[in-house]
mmCIF file of C-alpha atoms in Angstrom:
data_model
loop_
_atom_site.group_PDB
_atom_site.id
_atom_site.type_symbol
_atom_site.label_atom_id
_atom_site.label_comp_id
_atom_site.label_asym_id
_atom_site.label_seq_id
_atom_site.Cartn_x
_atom_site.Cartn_y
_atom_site.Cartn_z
ATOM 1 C CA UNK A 746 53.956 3.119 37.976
ATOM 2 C CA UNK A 747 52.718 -0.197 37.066
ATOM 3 C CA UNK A 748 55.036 -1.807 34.174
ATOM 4 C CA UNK A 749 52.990 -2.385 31.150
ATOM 5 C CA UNK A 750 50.540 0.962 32.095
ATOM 6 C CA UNK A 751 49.465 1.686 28.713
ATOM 7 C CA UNK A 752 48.243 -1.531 28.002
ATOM 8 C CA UNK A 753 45.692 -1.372 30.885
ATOM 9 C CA UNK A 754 45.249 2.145 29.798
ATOM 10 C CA UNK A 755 44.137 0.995 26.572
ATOM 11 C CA UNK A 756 41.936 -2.297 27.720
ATOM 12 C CA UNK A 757 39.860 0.716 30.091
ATOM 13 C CA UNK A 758 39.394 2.596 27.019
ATOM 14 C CA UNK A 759 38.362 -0.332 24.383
ATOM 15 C CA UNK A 760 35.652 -1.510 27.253
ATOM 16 C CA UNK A 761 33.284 1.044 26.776
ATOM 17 C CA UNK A 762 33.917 0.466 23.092
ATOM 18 C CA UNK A 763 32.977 -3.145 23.051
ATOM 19 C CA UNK A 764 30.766 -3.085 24.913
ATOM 20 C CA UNK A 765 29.070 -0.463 22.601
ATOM 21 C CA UNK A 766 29.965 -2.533 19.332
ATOM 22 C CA UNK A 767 28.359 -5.766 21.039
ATOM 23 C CA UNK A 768 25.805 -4.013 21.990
ATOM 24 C CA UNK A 769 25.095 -2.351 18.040
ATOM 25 C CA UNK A 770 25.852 -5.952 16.943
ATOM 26 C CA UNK A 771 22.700 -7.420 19.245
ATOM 27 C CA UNK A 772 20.454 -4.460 18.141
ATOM 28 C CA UNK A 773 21.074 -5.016 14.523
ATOM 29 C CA UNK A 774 20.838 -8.802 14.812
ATOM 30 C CA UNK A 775 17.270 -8.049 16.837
ATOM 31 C CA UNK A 776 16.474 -5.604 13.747
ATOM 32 C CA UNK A 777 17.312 -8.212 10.968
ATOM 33 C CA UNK A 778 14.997 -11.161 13.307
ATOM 34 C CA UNK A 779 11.982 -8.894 13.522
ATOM 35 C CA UNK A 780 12.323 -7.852 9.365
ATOM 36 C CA UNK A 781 12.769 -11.715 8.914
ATOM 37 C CA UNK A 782 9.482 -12.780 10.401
ATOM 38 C CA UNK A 783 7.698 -9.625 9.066
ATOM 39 C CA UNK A 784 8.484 -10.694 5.504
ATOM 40 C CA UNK A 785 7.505 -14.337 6.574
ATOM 41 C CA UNK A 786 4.262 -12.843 8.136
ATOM 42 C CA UNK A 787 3.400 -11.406 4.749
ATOM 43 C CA UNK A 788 4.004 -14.296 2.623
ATOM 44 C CA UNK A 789 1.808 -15.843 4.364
ATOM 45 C CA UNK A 790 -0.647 -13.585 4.669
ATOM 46 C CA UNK A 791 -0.218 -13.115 0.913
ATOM 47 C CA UNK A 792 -0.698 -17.034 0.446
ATOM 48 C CA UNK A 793 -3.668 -17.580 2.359
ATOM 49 C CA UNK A 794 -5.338 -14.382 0.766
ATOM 50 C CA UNK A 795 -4.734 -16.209 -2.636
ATOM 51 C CA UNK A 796 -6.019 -19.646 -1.429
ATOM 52 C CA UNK A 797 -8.951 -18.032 -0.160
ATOM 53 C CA UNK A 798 -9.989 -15.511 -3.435
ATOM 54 C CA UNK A 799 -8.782 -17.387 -6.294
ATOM 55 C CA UNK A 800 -11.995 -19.283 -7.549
ATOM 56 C CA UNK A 801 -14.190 -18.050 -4.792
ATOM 57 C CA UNK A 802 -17.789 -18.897 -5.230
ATOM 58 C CA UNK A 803 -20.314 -15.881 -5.131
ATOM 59 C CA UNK A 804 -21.544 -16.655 -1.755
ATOM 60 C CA UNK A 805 -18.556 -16.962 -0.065
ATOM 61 C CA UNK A 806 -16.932 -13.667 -1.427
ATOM 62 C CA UNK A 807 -20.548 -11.922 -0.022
ATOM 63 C CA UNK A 808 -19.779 -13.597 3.545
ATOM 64 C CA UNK A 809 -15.677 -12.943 3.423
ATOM 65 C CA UNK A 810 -14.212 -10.627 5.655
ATOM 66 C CA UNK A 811 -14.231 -6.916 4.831
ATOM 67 C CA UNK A 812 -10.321 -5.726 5.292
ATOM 68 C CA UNK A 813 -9.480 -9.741 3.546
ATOM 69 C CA UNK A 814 -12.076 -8.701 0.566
ATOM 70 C CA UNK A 815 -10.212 -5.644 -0.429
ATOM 71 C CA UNK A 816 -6.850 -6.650 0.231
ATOM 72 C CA UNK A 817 -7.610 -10.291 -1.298
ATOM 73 C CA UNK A 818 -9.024 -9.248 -4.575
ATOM 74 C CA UNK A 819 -5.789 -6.707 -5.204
ATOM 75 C CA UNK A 820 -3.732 -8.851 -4.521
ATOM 76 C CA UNK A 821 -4.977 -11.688 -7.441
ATOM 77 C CA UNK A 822 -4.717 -8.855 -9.520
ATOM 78 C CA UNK A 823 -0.627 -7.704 -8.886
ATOM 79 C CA UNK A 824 -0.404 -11.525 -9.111
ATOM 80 C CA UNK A 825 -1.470 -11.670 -12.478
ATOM 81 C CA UNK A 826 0.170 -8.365 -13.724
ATOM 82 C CA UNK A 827 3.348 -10.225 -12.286
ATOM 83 C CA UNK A 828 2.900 -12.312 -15.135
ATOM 84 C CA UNK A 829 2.499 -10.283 -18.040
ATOM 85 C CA UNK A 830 5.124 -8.788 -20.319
ATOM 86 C CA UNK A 831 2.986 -5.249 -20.410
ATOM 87 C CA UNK A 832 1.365 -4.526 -16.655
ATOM 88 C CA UNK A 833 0.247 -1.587 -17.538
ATOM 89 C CA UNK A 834 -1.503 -2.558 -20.875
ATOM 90 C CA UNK A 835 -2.973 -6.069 -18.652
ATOM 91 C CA UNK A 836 -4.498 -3.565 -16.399
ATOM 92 C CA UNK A 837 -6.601 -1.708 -18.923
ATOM 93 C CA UNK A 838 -8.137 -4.723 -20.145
ATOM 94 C CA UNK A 839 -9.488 -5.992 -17.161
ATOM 95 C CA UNK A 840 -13.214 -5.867 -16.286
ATOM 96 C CA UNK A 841 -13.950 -1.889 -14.272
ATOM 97 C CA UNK A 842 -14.859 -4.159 -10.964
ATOM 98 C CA UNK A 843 -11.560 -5.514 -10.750
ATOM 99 C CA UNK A 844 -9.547 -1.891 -11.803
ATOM 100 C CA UNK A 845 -11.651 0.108 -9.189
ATOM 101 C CA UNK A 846 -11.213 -2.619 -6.449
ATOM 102 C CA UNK A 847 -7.458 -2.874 -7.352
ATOM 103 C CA UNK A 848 -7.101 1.374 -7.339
ATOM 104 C CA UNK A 849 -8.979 1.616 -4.011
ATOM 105 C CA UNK A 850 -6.729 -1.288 -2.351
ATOM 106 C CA UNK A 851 -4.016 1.206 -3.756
ATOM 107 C CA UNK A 852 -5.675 4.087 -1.822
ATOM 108 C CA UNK A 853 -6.141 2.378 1.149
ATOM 109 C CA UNK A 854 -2.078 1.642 0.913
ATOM 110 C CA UNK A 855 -1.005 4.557 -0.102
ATOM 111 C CA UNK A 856 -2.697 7.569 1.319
ATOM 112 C CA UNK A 857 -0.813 7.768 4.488
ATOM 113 C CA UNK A 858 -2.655 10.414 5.561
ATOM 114 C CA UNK A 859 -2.940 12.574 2.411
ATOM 115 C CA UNK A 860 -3.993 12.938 -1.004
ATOM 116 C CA UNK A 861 -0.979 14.316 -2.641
ATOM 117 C CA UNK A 862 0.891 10.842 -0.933
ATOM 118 C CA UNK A 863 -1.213 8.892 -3.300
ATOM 119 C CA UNK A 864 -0.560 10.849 -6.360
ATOM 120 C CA UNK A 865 3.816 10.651 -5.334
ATOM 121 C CA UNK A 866 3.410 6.645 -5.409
ATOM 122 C CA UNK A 867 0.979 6.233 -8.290
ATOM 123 C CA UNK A 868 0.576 7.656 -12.110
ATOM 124 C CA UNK A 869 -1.780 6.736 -14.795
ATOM 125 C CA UNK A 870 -3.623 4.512 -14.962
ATOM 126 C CA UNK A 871 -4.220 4.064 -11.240
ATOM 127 C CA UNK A 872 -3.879 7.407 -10.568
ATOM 128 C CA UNK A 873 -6.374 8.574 -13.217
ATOM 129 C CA UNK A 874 -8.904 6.006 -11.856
ATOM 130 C CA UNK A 875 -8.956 6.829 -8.360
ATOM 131 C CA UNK A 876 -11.384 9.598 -8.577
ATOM 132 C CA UNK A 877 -14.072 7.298 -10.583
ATOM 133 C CA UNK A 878 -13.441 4.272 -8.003
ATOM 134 C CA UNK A 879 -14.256 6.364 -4.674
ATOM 135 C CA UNK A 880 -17.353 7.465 -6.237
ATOM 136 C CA UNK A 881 -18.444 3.809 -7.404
ATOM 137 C CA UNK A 882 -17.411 2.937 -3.986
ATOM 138 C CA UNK A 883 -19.785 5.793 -2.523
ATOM 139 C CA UNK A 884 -17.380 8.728 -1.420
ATOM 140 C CA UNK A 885 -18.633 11.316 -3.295
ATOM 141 C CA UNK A 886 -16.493 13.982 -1.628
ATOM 142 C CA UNK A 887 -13.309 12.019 -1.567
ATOM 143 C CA UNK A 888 -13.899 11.209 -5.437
ATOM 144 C CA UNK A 889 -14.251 15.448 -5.869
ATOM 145 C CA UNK A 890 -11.068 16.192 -3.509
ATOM 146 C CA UNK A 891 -8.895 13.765 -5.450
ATOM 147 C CA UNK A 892 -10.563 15.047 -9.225
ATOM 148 C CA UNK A 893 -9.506 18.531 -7.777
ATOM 149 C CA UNK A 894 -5.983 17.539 -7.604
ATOM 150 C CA UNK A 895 -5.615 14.869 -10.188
ATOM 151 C CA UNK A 896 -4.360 17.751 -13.291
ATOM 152 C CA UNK A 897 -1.447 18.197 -11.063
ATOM 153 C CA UNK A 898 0.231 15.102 -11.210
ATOM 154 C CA UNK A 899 -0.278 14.227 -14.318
ATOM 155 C CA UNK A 900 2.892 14.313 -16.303
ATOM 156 C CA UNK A 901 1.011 14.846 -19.460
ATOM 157 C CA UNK A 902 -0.360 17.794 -18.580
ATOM 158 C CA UNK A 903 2.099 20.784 -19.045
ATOM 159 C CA UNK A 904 -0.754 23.592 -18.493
ATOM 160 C CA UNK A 905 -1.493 22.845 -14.873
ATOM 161 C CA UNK A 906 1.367 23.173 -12.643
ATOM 162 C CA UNK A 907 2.047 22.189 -9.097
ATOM 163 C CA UNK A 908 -0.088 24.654 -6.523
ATOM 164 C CA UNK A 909 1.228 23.921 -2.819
ATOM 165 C CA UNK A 910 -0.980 26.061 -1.508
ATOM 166 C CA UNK A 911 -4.169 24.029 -2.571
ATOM 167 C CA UNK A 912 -2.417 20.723 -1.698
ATOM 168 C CA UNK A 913 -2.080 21.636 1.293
ATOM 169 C CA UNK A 914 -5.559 22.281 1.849
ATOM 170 C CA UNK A 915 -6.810 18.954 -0.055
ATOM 171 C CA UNK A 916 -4.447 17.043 2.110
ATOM 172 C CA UNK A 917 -5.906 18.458 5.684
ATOM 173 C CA UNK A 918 -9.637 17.883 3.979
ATOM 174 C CA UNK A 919 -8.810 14.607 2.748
ATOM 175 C CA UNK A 920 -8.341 14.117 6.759
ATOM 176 C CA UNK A 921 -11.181 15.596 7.292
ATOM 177 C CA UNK A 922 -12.936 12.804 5.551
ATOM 178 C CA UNK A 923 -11.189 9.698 5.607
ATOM 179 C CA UNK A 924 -11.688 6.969 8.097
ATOM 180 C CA UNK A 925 -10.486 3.685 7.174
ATOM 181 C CA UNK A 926 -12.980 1.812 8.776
ATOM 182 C CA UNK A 927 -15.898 2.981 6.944
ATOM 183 C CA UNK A 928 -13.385 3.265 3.269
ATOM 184 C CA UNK A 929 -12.847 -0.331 4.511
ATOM 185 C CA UNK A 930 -16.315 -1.490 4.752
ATOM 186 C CA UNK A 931 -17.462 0.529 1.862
ATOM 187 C CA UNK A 932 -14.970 -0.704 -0.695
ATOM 188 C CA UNK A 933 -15.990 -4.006 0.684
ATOM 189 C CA UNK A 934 -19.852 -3.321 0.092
ATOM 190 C CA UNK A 935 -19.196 -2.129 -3.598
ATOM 191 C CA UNK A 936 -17.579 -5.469 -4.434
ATOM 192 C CA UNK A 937 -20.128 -7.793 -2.409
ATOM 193 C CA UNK A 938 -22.910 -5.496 -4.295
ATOM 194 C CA UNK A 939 -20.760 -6.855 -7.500
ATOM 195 C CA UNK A 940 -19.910 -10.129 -6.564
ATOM 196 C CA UNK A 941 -20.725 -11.608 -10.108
ATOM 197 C CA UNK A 942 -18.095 -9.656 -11.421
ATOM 198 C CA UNK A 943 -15.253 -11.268 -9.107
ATOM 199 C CA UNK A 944 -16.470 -14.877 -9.239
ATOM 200 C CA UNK A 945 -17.169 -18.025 -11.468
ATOM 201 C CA UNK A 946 -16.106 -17.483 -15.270
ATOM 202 C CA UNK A 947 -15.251 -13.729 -14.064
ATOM 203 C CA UNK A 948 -12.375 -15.125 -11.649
ATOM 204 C CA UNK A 949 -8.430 -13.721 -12.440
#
C-alpha cells in the first residue's frame, strides 16, 4: 500500500467537493452580476421616466408612450411622497387624476394575476381607491369585481370577514378579464383624456 494512502484518499474525496464549492461560488457571483445590473437597469429607467414627466407640456404627455405614461406619472408621485413626513396624508391631498393614475400603476404592479394579490400588498387609501380608478379608467367590471371584495380587506371593518370561497372565484374572474395590454392603453387614454390635470401649474 502506497505510504501516505489516506492523504490521496482524502484529496479524491475533497475534489468533488471543490469542485462543487467553486462551482456554488461562480453561480452566486453570476447571481449577484445579473441583480447588480437589474438594479442599475431600474435606476435608470427610473431617471429617464422622471426627466421625461416632470414638467411635461400637454402635448407631449398626449403623444408619450402608453406603458412610459402610466409608469412615468406614478412614479413622480412615490417621488414626492418620498419627501414628505406623512405619505399617507400627502396622498389624500393630491388632485383625483394623479391618485387614480398612481392606484392603477399600483394595480398594474401588483395584481400578479389576482385580485386578492392586490388587496395583500396594498391598504387604504390605495386600496379603497382602486375600485373608483378602474371605472374612471373604463373597466366597469374590474371596478365591480374589486368593490365585491374590497370589505374584506379592510382592517376597519370587523363585520365582514375573510370568505375563501368567493376569493377564489373573484381571482379566476379577475383573469377572466384582465389583459394588460388593453389596462395599459386604457389607463393611458384616461390620463391623455386628462392631460390638463398632469401638466403646466398642475405638474408634481
Amino acid at each position: 500500500m502506497p505510504k501516505y494512502w489516506y492523504l490521496w484518499a482524502l484529496i479524491i474525496i475533497l475534489i468533488p467537493i471543490t469542485a462543487y464549492v467553486c462551482y456554488r461560488a461562480a453561480a452566486a457571483a453570476r447571481q449577484a452580476r445579473i441583480e447588480r445590473e437589474k438594479t442599475i437597469e431600474e435606476l435608470n429607467n427610473a431617471k429617464s421616466l422622471k426627466d421625461e414627466f416632470s414638467l411635461i407640456s400637454k402635448e407631449n404627455l398626449e403623444k408619450a408612450d402608453n406603458l412610459r405614461v402610466l409608469s412615468g406619472l406614478a412614479l413622480l408621485v412615490d417621488l414626492r411622497l418620498r419627501k414628505e413626513i406623512k405619505p399617507k396624508e400627502a396622498f389624500e391631498e393630491l388632485p383625483e387624476e394623479w391618485k387614480y393614475t398612481y392606484v392603477l400603476n399600483c394595480i398594474l404592479e401588483d395584481c400578479e394575476g389576482s385580485v386578492s394579490s392586490f388587496f395583500r400588498k396594498n391598504t387604504y387609501p390605495i386600496s379603497f381607491l382602486a375600485s373608483s380608478a378602474l371605472e374612471k379608467a373604463g373597466f366597469k367590471e374590474l371596478s365591480e369585481l374589486f368593490s365585491s371584495l374590497y370589505d374584506m380587506f379592510d382592517d376597519e371593518n370587523e363585520d365582514v370577514s375573510i370568505d375563501n370561497e368567493k376569493i377564489k372565484a373573484a381571482d379566476s374572474e379577475f383573469g377572466r378579464l384582465f389583459n394588460r395590454n388593453e389596462f395599459i392603453n386604457s389607463a393611458a387614454a384616461y390620463i391623455k383624456i386628462n392631460a390638463e390635470a398632469f401638466t403646466g401649474e398642475n405638474s408634481l
